[in-house]
Amino acid sequence: MPDNYFEDKVFEGVDFSARPFETGEYESCRFHHCIFPADSMAGAEFTDCLFEDCHLSNTGMSKTTFNGARFVNCKIQGVFFDDCNEFLFEAIFEGCQISYSSFTGRSLKKQHFKNCKLVEVDFSGADLTEAVFENSALPGTKFENTTLIKTDFRTAVDFSIDPSRNKFKKARFSQSGLAGLLEKYELDIQP
């Protein structure tokens, strides 16, 4: 257990590249308009915390714990969530811009991405059983050897998934989204 413990604390507009982030346990804390640079979150534990309008760029996640974390309108770039503590990993993403980040091999059952843009995010080997990509764009996002059982892509756009390289069963797609499953065949699909 980390030495520092913070509960119900609000961090407003803190740039953790100018002021070092204290590794510790954060419970029911709110981070608003904060900047988290490389390695700043490594080893920290976040339980029921809200990250709102924050910027995470190449932020180190080694042994970081997210249990009930919520990211709202955050810019997340080059973050390897696959380095996080796998035990109790639970995070919700709403209105986030997530780019060049990785969830490789993560168990993301029932994970929810709402109104997000995920650019070249890597979900290789991840378990996205019953995950939902609600009103989310997924340009360049990688799905390879990914479990997509009952995954909901009905309102997702700009994705390309090769069904022969992933595990599918009862995944949900809209009719317009079917083109994203057939892209490798270079078909000319007309509306």
XYZ file of N, CA, C and O in Angstrom:
764
model
N 0.837 -1.177 0.000
C 0.000 0.000 0.000
C 0.889 1.252 0.000
O 1.841 1.338 0.762
N 0.583 2.221 -0.873
C 1.393 3.438 -0.915
C 1.355 4.211 0.401
O 0.407 4.127 1.167
N 2.403 5.007 0.638
C 2.506 5.792 1.869
C 1.505 6.941 1.925
O 0.997 7.282 2.976
N 1.241 7.604 0.804
C 0.363 8.774 0.765
C -1.081 8.358 0.494
O -1.337 7.557 -0.390
N -2.001 8.935 1.254
C -3.419 8.623 1.075
C -4.191 9.938 0.939
O -4.049 10.849 1.764
N -5.000 10.028 -0.132
C -5.797 11.222 -0.399
C -7.241 10.793 -0.615
O -7.515 9.884 -1.395
N -8.166 11.452 0.080
C -9.585 11.108 -0.053
C -10.400 12.373 -0.280
O -10.192 13.391 0.395
N -11.327 12.293 -1.249
C -12.243 13.410 -1.563
C -11.500 14.725 -1.825
O -11.993 15.801 -1.510
N -10.331 14.645 -2.395
C -9.556 15.849 -2.668
C -9.765 16.276 -4.121
O -9.880 15.440 -5.008
N -9.819 17.583 -4.354
C -9.969 18.131 -5.702
C -8.633 18.738 -6.129
O -8.053 19.550 -5.404
N -8.165 18.307 -7.309
C -6.944 18.849 -7.896
C -7.377 19.655 -9.114
O -7.854 19.095 -10.106
N -7.247 20.955 -9.045
C -7.752 21.859 -10.084
C -6.592 22.516 -10.823
O -5.785 23.221 -10.217
N -6.496 22.249 -12.149
C -5.506 22.921 -12.984
C -4.059 22.681 -12.613
O -3.210 23.537 -12.838
N -3.761 21.514 -12.081
C -2.390 21.232 -11.656
C -1.596 20.651 -12.830
O -2.029 19.711 -13.486
N -0.431 21.230 -13.081
C 0.492 20.722 -14.094
C 1.546 19.901 -13.347
O 2.440 20.459 -12.708
N 1.410 18.583 -13.424
C 2.313 17.715 -12.672
C 3.699 17.594 -13.309
O 4.550 16.875 -12.806
N 3.929 18.316 -14.411
C 5.294 18.385 -14.939
C 6.053 19.497 -14.201
O 7.278 19.483 -14.119
N 5.321 20.454 -13.657
C 5.933 21.542 -12.883
C 5.990 21.209 -11.397
O 6.888 21.648 -10.679
N 5.000 20.459 -10.944
C 4.919 20.063 -9.537
C 4.821 18.536 -9.509
O 3.863 17.969 -10.035
N 5.782 17.836 -8.937
C 5.774 16.370 -8.979
C 4.489 15.762 -8.406
O 3.970 16.223 -7.390
N 3.998 14.752 -9.099
C 2.814 14.020 -8.654
C 3.221 13.084 -7.521
O 4.228 12.379 -7.621
N 2.469 13.093 -6.440
C 2.783 12.228 -5.302
C 2.161 10.851 -5.504
O 0.946 10.718 -5.570
N 3.010 9.859 -5.607
C 2.509 8.497 -5.726
C 1.801 8.149 -4.434
O 2.292 8.442 -3.344
N 0.636 7.561 -4.555
C -0.123 7.213 -3.368
C -1.450 6.606 -3.736
O -1.682 6.222 -4.882
N -2.326 6.540 -2.760
C -3.672 6.003 -2.964
C -4.650 7.176 -2.973
O -4.704 7.959 -2.028
N -5.404 7.270 -4.056
C -6.368 8.361 -4.242
C -7.764 7.743 -4.276
O -8.044 6.883 -5.102
N -8.606 8.167 -3.360
C -9.960 7.626 -3.282
C -10.977 8.755 -3.394
O -10.917 9.745 -2.666
N -11.907 8.597 -4.343
C -12.973 9.583 -4.580
C -12.413 10.986 -4.808
O -12.983 11.971 -4.363
N -11.288 11.069 -5.505
C -10.677 12.359 -5.807
C -11.102 12.812 -7.201
O -11.485 12.006 -8.046
N -11.000 14.122 -7.416
C -11.361 14.704 -8.712
C -10.165 15.476 -9.246
O -9.606 16.333 -8.546
N -9.789 15.160 -10.480
C -8.708 15.848 -11.166
C -9.345 16.617 -12.317
O -9.919 16.018 -13.230
N -9.262 17.942 -12.272
C -9.914 18.780 -13.277
C -8.866 19.670 -13.954
O -8.135 20.388 -13.269
N -8.776 19.592 -15.272
C -7.810 20.378 -16.059
C -6.373 20.151 -15.587
O -5.585 21.099 -15.493
N -6.030 18.910 -15.299
C -4.674 18.598 -14.852
C -3.852 18.034 -16.012
O -4.398 17.461 -16.956
N -2.547 18.185 -15.925
C -1.621 17.656 -16.921
C -0.757 16.607 -16.240
O -0.103 16.878 -15.223
N -0.762 15.399 -16.833
C 0.027 14.287 -16.291
C 1.103 13.918 -17.313
O 0.806 13.312 -18.329
N 2.363 14.270 -17.071
C 3.440 13.949 -18.010
C 3.933 12.510 -17.838
O 3.391 11.746 -17.042
N 4.985 12.186 -18.560
C 5.560 10.841 -18.529
C 5.878 10.395 -17.105
O 6.368 11.161 -16.292
N 5.556 9.148 -16.820
C 5.845 8.467 -15.545
C 5.191 9.060 -14.308
O 5.445 8.626 -13.196
N 4.329 10.048 -14.457
C 3.774 10.693 -13.267
C 2.798 9.816 -12.487
O 2.692 9.950 -11.286
N 2.083 8.908 -13.143
C 1.087 8.093 -12.441
C 1.602 6.719 -12.021
O 0.874 5.962 -11.389
N 2.801 6.386 -12.402
C 3.330 5.051 -12.135
C 3.220 4.691 -10.653
O 3.614 5.462 -9.784
N 2.635 3.534 -10.381
C 2.528 3.015 -9.020
C 1.397 3.578 -8.187
O 1.190 3.149 -7.053
N 0.639 4.526 -8.707
C -0.458 5.122 -7.938
C -1.701 4.237 -7.995
O -1.858 3.415 -8.890
N -2.589 4.420 -7.022
C -3.860 3.687 -6.969
C -5.003 4.694 -6.977
O -5.050 5.601 -6.140
N -5.925 4.529 -7.931
C -7.073 5.428 -8.063
C -8.361 4.624 -7.909
O -8.647 3.745 -8.708
N -9.128 4.935 -6.886
C -10.402 4.259 -6.638
C -11.515 5.298 -6.692
O -11.485 6.296 -5.966
N -12.488 5.057 -7.583
C -13.643 5.954 -7.745
C -13.216 7.404 -7.962
O -13.776 8.332 -7.378
N -12.219 7.601 -8.820
C -11.722 8.952 -9.115
C -12.238 9.429 -10.466
O -12.477 8.639 -11.375
N -12.377 10.747 -10.580
C -12.832 11.385 -11.809
C -11.705 12.221 -12.380
O -11.115 13.051 -11.693
N -11.404 11.977 -13.675
C -10.424 12.758 -14.417
C -11.218 13.513 -15.477
O -11.794 12.913 -16.381
N -11.259 14.830 -15.349
C -12.106 15.636 -16.221
C -11.263 16.702 -16.921
O -10.539 17.455 -16.273
N -11.347 16.720 -18.269
C -10.600 17.694 -19.072
C -9.101 17.649 -18.759
O -8.432 18.688 -18.742
N -8.590 16.469 -18.520
C -7.166 16.298 -18.221
C -6.395 15.924 -19.486
O -6.958 15.470 -20.472
N -5.096 16.107 -19.423
C -4.213 15.772 -20.535
C -3.198 14.745 -20.035
O -2.417 15.033 -19.127
N -3.237 13.570 -20.655
C -2.282 12.517 -20.326
C -1.487 12.238 -21.588
O -2.038 11.748 -22.574
N -0.208 12.586 -21.592
C 0.627 12.400 -22.769
C 1.844 11.569 -22.400
O 2.677 12.004 -21.595
N 1.920 10.375 -22.958
C 3.000 9.430 -22.649
C 3.105 9.182 -21.146
O 4.185 8.928 -20.618
N 2.005 9.301 -20.472
C 1.958 9.131 -19.020
C 2.261 7.683 -18.649
O 1.615 6.770 -19.131
N 3.230 7.494 -17.790
C 3.615 6.155 -17.355
C 2.542 5.526 -16.482
O 2.016 6.165 -15.575
N 2.212 4.271 -16.790
C 1.154 3.563 -16.062
C 1.662 2.293 -15.390
O 0.866 1.451 -14.989
N 2.966 2.156 -15.259
C 3.522 0.949 -14.671
C 2.973 0.724 -13.264
O 3.125 1.573 -12.388
N 2.299 -0.381 -13.094
C 1.731 -0.794 -11.796
C 0.679 0.177 -11.260
O 0.398 0.212 -10.066
N 0.080 0.980 -12.127
C -0.978 1.906 -11.717
C -2.286 1.129 -11.599
O -2.575 0.266 -12.419
N -3.080 1.436 -10.591
C -4.371 0.766 -10.383
C -5.505 1.754 -10.638
O -5.509 2.855 -10.087
N -6.439 1.346 -11.497
C -7.661 2.108 -11.738
C -8.835 1.216 -11.370
O -9.098 0.220 -12.030
N -9.537 1.569 -10.315
C -10.704 0.811 -9.876
C -11.864 1.798 -9.764
O -11.941 2.573 -8.815
N -12.742 1.789 -10.779
C -13.863 2.716 -10.780
C -13.464 4.112 -11.225
O -14.072 5.092 -10.824
N -12.430 4.214 -12.060
C -11.988 5.520 -12.564
C -12.872 5.936 -13.737
O -13.359 5.104 -14.493
N -13.047 7.236 -13.875
C -13.853 7.774 -14.970
C -13.079 8.906 -15.628
O -12.649 9.841 -14.953
N -12.880 8.798 -16.944
C -12.181 9.806 -17.722
C -13.212 10.512 -18.593
O -13.861 9.880 -19.430
N -13.370 11.823 -18.410
C -14.368 12.604 -19.149
C -13.667 13.746 -19.880
O -12.964 14.546 -19.262
N -13.859 13.797 -21.189
C -13.291 14.855 -22.035
C -11.778 15.017 -21.858
O -11.256 16.127 -21.844
N -11.097 13.904 -21.734
C -9.643 13.936 -21.568
C -8.948 13.698 -22.899
O -9.471 13.033 -23.785
N -7.747 14.238 -23.007
C -6.891 13.965 -24.154
C -5.836 12.980 -23.667
O -5.049 13.298 -22.758
N -5.844 11.795 -24.261
C -4.962 10.722 -23.813
C -4.132 10.273 -25.016
O -4.674 9.754 -25.992
N -2.834 10.489 -24.957
C -1.983 10.181 -26.097
C -0.765 9.392 -25.665
O -0.058 9.765 -24.725
N -0.509 8.265 -26.360
C 0.676 7.460 -26.095
C 0.704 6.825 -24.719
O 1.765 6.678 -24.120
N -0.468 6.409 -24.235
C -0.553 5.813 -22.890
C -0.734 4.297 -23.020
O -1.594 3.817 -23.747
N 0.080 3.549 -22.296
C 0.024 2.092 -22.327
C -0.747 1.582 -21.110
O -0.165 1.313 -20.059
N -2.068 1.467 -21.284
C -2.907 0.958 -20.199
C -2.613 -0.516 -19.925
O -2.977 -1.029 -18.874
N -1.936 -1.184 -20.849
C -1.574 -2.579 -20.620
C -0.490 -2.721 -19.547
O -0.254 -3.804 -19.038
N 0.151 -1.610 -19.165
C 1.135 -1.635 -18.070
C 0.485 -1.488 -16.695
O 1.139 -1.658 -15.676
N -0.815 -1.148 -16.685
C -1.533 -0.963 -15.416
C -1.680 -2.281 -14.674
O -1.620 -3.366 -15.261
N -1.923 -2.163 -13.395
C -2.249 -3.310 -12.572
C -3.528 -3.938 -13.132
O -4.538 -3.255 -13.260
N -3.492 -5.185 -13.481
C -4.663 -5.829 -14.092
C -5.769 -6.096 -13.065
O -6.948 -6.058 -13.376
N -5.388 -6.319 -11.831
C -6.360 -6.622 -10.788
C -7.271 -5.417 -10.559
O -6.808 -4.298 -10.360
N -8.544 -5.618 -10.622
C -9.576 -4.606 -10.397
C -9.579 -3.480 -11.430
O -10.113 -2.412 -11.178
N -8.979 -3.687 -12.609
C -8.949 -2.622 -13.612
C -10.370 -2.312 -14.076
O -11.062 -3.153 -14.629
N -10.805 -1.095 -13.804
C -12.128 -0.649 -14.223
C -12.063 0.846 -14.493
O -11.760 1.642 -13.607
N -12.321 1.211 -15.762
C -12.291 2.620 -16.149
C -13.351 2.862 -17.213
O -13.596 2.009 -18.058
N -13.967 4.018 -17.166
C -14.965 4.421 -18.153
C -14.413 5.647 -18.869
O -13.824 6.533 -18.236
N -14.600 5.691 -20.181
C -14.108 6.799 -20.987
C -15.291 7.456 -21.685
O -16.015 6.792 -22.420
N -15.468 8.767 -21.467
C -16.567 9.517 -22.086
C -16.013 10.782 -22.735
O -15.348 11.573 -22.073
N -16.295 10.951 -24.025
C -15.888 12.158 -24.725
C -14.390 12.350 -24.803
O -13.915 13.482 -24.950
N -13.633 11.277 -24.731
C -12.168 11.379 -24.727
C -11.582 11.246 -26.128
O -12.136 10.574 -26.989
N -10.445 11.901 -26.323
C -9.620 11.746 -27.519
C -8.473 10.839 -27.104
O -7.585 11.265 -26.356
N -8.511 9.586 -27.550
C -7.485 8.614 -27.167
C -6.709 8.253 -28.433
O -7.298 7.754 -29.392
N -5.416 8.525 -28.444
C -4.644 8.232 -29.648
C -3.311 7.561 -29.306
O -2.713 7.835 -28.268
N -2.894 6.670 -30.215
C -1.607 5.984 -30.125
C -1.396 5.372 -28.742
O -0.308 5.419 -28.183
N -2.447 4.812 -28.205
C -2.409 4.198 -26.874
C -2.655 2.701 -26.999
O -3.051 2.222 -28.059
N -2.446 1.977 -25.932
C -2.541 0.524 -26.004
C -3.284 -0.077 -24.810
O -3.087 0.334 -23.667
N -4.125 -1.061 -25.153
C -4.814 -1.891 -24.158
C -4.485 -3.358 -24.447
O -5.284 -4.250 -24.198
N -3.316 -3.612 -25.008
C -2.912 -4.944 -25.442
C -3.037 -5.958 -24.300
O -2.528 -5.739 -23.201
N -3.746 -7.056 -24.599
C -3.881 -8.149 -23.643
C -4.735 -7.871 -22.421
O -4.852 -8.716 -21.541
N -5.357 -6.716 -22.335
C -6.168 -6.347 -21.168
C -7.501 -7.074 -21.169
O -8.096 -7.298 -22.206
N -7.986 -7.382 -19.995
C -9.350 -7.847 -19.826
C -10.216 -6.605 -19.681
O -10.106 -5.881 -18.693
N -11.028 -6.335 -20.699
C -11.859 -5.138 -20.732
C -13.330 -5.522 -20.863
O -14.091 -4.886 -21.598
N -13.709 -6.566 -20.162
C -15.095 -7.018 -20.223
C -16.022 -5.906 -19.750
O -15.754 -5.260 -18.735
N -17.067 -5.656 -20.530
C -18.087 -4.639 -20.250
C -17.504 -3.221 -20.232
O -18.106 -2.309 -19.691
N -16.335 -3.037 -20.834
C -15.717 -1.707 -20.939
C -16.625 -0.797 -21.758
O -17.230 -1.228 -22.718
N -16.701 0.470 -21.395
C -17.576 1.409 -22.091
C -16.775 2.612 -22.587
O -16.116 3.282 -21.806
N -16.838 2.829 -23.906
C -16.277 4.017 -24.530
C -17.465 4.773 -25.107
O -18.160 4.258 -25.987
N -17.745 5.972 -24.618
C -18.909 6.741 -25.065
C -18.442 8.070 -25.651
O -17.727 8.829 -24.992
N -18.872 8.331 -26.898
C -18.541 9.587 -27.587
C -17.037 9.841 -27.618
O -16.583 10.972 -27.418
N -16.269 8.791 -27.859
C -14.812 8.910 -27.883
C -14.285 8.821 -29.306
O -14.938 8.282 -30.194
N -13.096 9.338 -29.497
C -12.369 9.144 -30.745
C -11.105 8.390 -30.376
O -10.268 8.891 -29.622
N -10.999 7.162 -30.881
C -9.860 6.305 -30.586
C -9.039 6.161 -31.861
O -9.435 5.441 -32.777
N -7.921 6.867 -31.965
C -7.091 6.874 -33.158
C -5.889 5.967 -32.959
O -5.079 6.182 -32.048
N -5.788 4.943 -33.795
C -4.685 3.990 -33.758
C -4.424 3.443 -32.358
O -3.295 3.372 -31.891
N -5.496 3.057 -31.707
C -5.412 2.423 -30.389
C -5.266 0.917 -30.616
O -5.892 0.344 -31.503
N -4.446 0.257 -29.833
C -4.167 -1.171 -30.007
C -4.927 -2.001 -28.972
O -4.688 -1.887 -27.770
N -5.856 -2.833 -29.477
C -6.597 -3.757 -28.626
C -6.177 -5.208 -28.893
O -6.933 -6.130 -28.612
N -5.002 -5.428 -29.445
C -4.538 -6.786 -29.757
C -4.548 -7.660 -28.514
O -4.048 -7.265 -27.461
N -5.126 -8.843 -28.653
C -5.147 -9.807 -27.561
C -6.035 -9.431 -26.392
O -6.072 -10.134 -25.379
N -6.768 -8.336 -26.500
C -7.643 -7.899 -25.400
C -8.945 -8.685 -25.401
O -9.363 -9.230 -26.422
N -9.588 -8.741 -24.266
C -10.903 -9.361 -24.138
C -11.935 -8.238 -23.993
O -12.041 -7.619 -22.942
N -12.661 -7.969 -25.070
C -13.674 -6.920 -25.097
C -15.085 -7.513 -25.046
O -16.019 -6.969 -25.634
N -15.239 -8.618 -24.336
C -16.550 -9.239 -24.186
C -17.538 -8.237 -23.592
O -17.259 -7.630 -22.560
N -18.653 -8.047 -24.274
C -19.737 -7.144 -23.866
C -19.305 -5.677 -23.729
O -19.985 -4.882 -23.080
N -18.185 -5.317 -24.352
C -17.766 -3.913 -24.354
C -18.675 -3.129 -25.294
O -19.298 -3.688 -26.193
N -18.750 -1.822 -25.084
C -19.613 -0.962 -25.901
C -18.773 0.209 -26.417
O -18.096 0.886 -25.645
N -18.845 0.424 -27.735
C -18.231 1.589 -28.371
C -19.382 2.473 -28.832
O -19.793 2.443 -29.977
N -19.927 3.258 -27.921
C -21.119 4.063 -28.184
C -20.742 5.399 -28.821
O -19.998 6.186 -28.238
N -21.260 5.623 -30.037
C -20.988 6.870 -30.771
C -19.502 7.199 -30.792
O -19.103 8.341 -30.582
N -18.690 6.194 -31.029
C -17.242 6.390 -31.017
C -16.635 6.111 -32.389
O -17.093 5.229 -33.107
N -15.603 6.877 -32.733
C -14.869 6.695 -33.988
C -13.576 5.947 -33.676
O -12.907 6.233 -32.682
N -13.230 4.990 -34.553
C -12.082 4.125 -34.296
C -11.103 4.068 -35.477
O -10.682 2.983 -35.874
N -10.710 5.197 -36.067
C -9.820 5.140 -37.227
C -8.447 4.563 -36.876
O -7.805 4.996 -35.923
N -8.033 3.548 -37.651
C -6.721 2.942 -37.449
C -6.593 2.087 -36.211
O -5.505 1.605 -35.901
N -7.678 1.888 -35.493
C -7.614 1.083 -34.272
C -7.379 -0.384 -34.637
O -7.961 -0.901 -35.573
N -6.516 -1.038 -33.881
C -6.087 -2.400 -34.200
C -6.808 -3.426 -33.331
O -6.768 -3.354 -32.104
N -7.458 -4.367 -34.021
C -8.088 -5.512 -33.377
C -7.441 -6.747 -33.989
O -7.647 -7.036 -35.156
N -6.639 -7.439 -33.226
C -6.014 -8.666 -33.722
C -5.930 -9.660 -32.571
O -5.426 -9.336 -31.500
N -6.485 -10.851 -32.811
C -6.576 -11.866 -31.769
C -7.330 -11.301 -30.557
O -6.989 -11.563 -29.403
N -8.334 -10.490 -30.857
C -9.136 -9.825 -29.835
C -10.446 -10.580 -29.648
O -11.056 -11.019 -30.620
N -10.882 -10.746 -28.429
C -12.163 -11.394 -28.143
C -13.257 -10.339 -28.217
O -13.250 -9.376 -27.461
N -14.176 -10.540 -29.162
C -15.259 -9.590 -29.401
C -16.612 -10.296 -29.259
O -17.440 -10.287 -30.162
N -16.827 -10.907 -28.124
C -18.074 -11.625 -27.854
C -19.092 -10.630 -27.300
O -18.837 -9.962 -26.295
N -20.202 -10.503 -27.996
C -21.285 -9.578 -27.637
C -20.810 -8.120 -27.553
O -21.420 -7.302 -26.873
N -19.718 -7.798 -28.235
C -19.222 -6.424 -28.264
C -20.163 -5.589 -29.123
O -20.609 -6.029 -30.173
N -20.454 -4.382 -28.688
C -21.440 -3.541 -29.370
C -20.751 -2.436 -30.174
O -20.190 -1.496 -29.619
N -20.820 -2.588 -31.512
C -20.270 -1.605 -32.439
C -21.391 -0.892 -33.210
O -21.129 -0.272 -34.221
N -22.627 -0.989 -32.762
C -23.762 -0.476 -33.540
C -23.665 1.011 -33.867
O -24.107 1.438 -34.934
N -23.119 1.819 -32.990
C -23.022 3.248 -33.269
C -21.565 3.691 -33.458
O -21.280 4.881 -33.489
N -20.664 2.736 -33.610
C -19.249 3.042 -33.854
C -19.030 3.275 -35.352
O -19.763 2.745 -36.186
N -18.030 4.093 -35.665
C -17.697 4.369 -37.064
C -16.185 4.288 -37.269
O -15.416 4.280 -36.310
N -15.798 4.240 -38.539
C -14.385 4.283 -38.950
C -13.550 3.137 -38.382
O -12.378 3.326 -38.052
N -14.112 1.956 -38.291
C -13.332 0.820 -37.818
C -13.104 -0.163 -38.955
O -13.859 -0.202 -39.927
N -12.060 -0.934 -38.823
C -11.749 -2.004 -39.761
C -11.329 -3.202 -38.922
O -10.320 -3.146 -38.208
N -12.133 -4.269 -39.001
C -11.873 -5.464 -38.196
C -11.888 -6.678 -39.116
O -12.847 -6.886 -39.853
N -10.846 -7.459 -39.081
C -10.776 -8.680 -39.875
C -11.385 -9.817 -39.055
O -10.783 -10.258 -38.070
N -12.582 -10.303 -39.441
C -13.227 -11.367 -38.664
C -12.402 -12.646 -38.561
O -12.516 -13.377 -37.581
N -11.534 -12.895 -39.540
C -10.735 -14.124 -39.505
C -9.578 -14.042 -38.506
O -8.964 -15.048 -38.183
N -9.278 -12.844 -37.989
C -8.155 -12.675 -37.070
C -8.604 -12.345 -35.649
O -7.802 -11.942 -34.815
N -9.919 -12.467 -35.396
C -10.473 -12.138 -34.082
C -11.530 -13.166 -33.712
O -12.041 -13.880 -34.567
N -11.870 -13.214 -32.440
C -12.872 -14.152 -31.960
C -14.204 -13.418 -31.824
O -14.349 -12.549 -30.972
N -15.142 -13.782 -32.695
C -16.458 -13.147 -32.724
C -17.538 -14.119 -32.275
O -17.487 -15.301 -32.592
N -18.514 -13.596 -31.575
C -19.727 -14.351 -31.296
C -20.759 -13.340 -30.802
O -20.534 -12.650 -29.802
N -21.837 -13.211 -31.540
C -22.943 -12.316 -31.204
C -22.520 -10.861 -31.028
O -23.147 -10.117 -30.282
N -21.440 -10.450 -31.710
C -21.059 -9.035 -31.707
C -22.137 -8.274 -32.465
O -22.771 -8.810 -33.375
N -22.347 -7.030 -32.093
C -23.454 -6.249 -32.656
C -22.920 -5.125 -33.541
O -22.056 -4.358 -33.127
N -23.488 -5.048 -34.762
C -23.096 -4.043 -35.738
C -24.342 -3.456 -36.374
O -25.364 -4.135 -36.501
N -24.246 -2.212 -36.820
C -25.327 -1.637 -37.622
C -25.087 -2.080 -39.062
O -23.982 -2.502 -39.423
N -26.072 -1.946 -39.886
C -25.932 -2.318 -41.290
C -24.830 -1.488 -41.946
O -24.027 -2.003 -42.709
N -24.758 -0.204 -41.624
C -23.727 0.658 -42.215
C -22.323 0.290 -41.724
O -21.332 0.563 -42.395
N -22.227 -0.343 -40.585
C -20.934 -0.724 -40.032
C -20.364 -2.005 -40.605
O -19.196 -2.319 -40.380
N -21.176 -2.727 -41.358
C -20.700 -3.991 -41.920
C -19.520 -3.798 -42.868
O -18.691 -4.690 -43.017
N -19.435 -2.636 -43.511
C -18.316 -2.366 -44.416
C -16.980 -2.466 -43.681
O -15.967 -2.882 -44.263
N -16.946 -2.121 -42.406
C -15.724 -2.207 -41.614
C -15.244 -3.628 -41.388
O -14.092 -3.860 -41.043
N -16.125 -4.592 -41.611
C -15.750 -6.006 -41.479
C -15.269 -6.584 -42.813
O -14.687 -7.662 -42.847
N -15.559 -5.890 -43.885
C -15.247 -6.397 -45.218
C -14.123 -5.636 -45.912
O -13.799 -5.912 -47.055
N -13.533 -4.691 -45.239
C -12.528 -3.821 -45.840
C -11.385 -4.579 -46.489
O -10.896 -4.210 -47.552
N -10.938 -5.653 -45.903
C -9.791 -6.394 -46.435
C -10.074 -6.979 -47.812
O -9.173 -7.284 -48.561
N -11.351 -7.108 -48.159
C -11.712 -7.668 -49.457
C -11.780 -6.599 -50.550
O -12.019 -6.925 -51.707
N -11.583 -5.326 -50.185
C -11.587 -4.215 -51.126
C -12.856 -4.188 -51.997
O -12.779 -3.972 -53.200
N -13.985 -4.411 -51.381
C -15.254 -4.385 -52.098
C -15.721 -2.946 -52.259
O -15.423 -2.080 -51.443
N -16.480 -2.691 -53.306
C -17.070 -1.387 -53.536
C -18.508 -1.444 -53.047
O -19.408 -1.860 -53.770
N -18.726 -1.059 -51.789
C -20.055 -1.157 -51.181
C -20.746 0.192 -51.320
O -20.235 1.207 -50.867
N -21.901 0.183 -51.958
C -22.661 1.405 -52.220
C -23.799 1.547 -51.202
O -24.401 0.546 -50.817
N -24.115 2.803 -50.813
C -25.221 2.996 -49.859
C -26.577 2.757 -50.519
O -26.749 2.808 -51.675
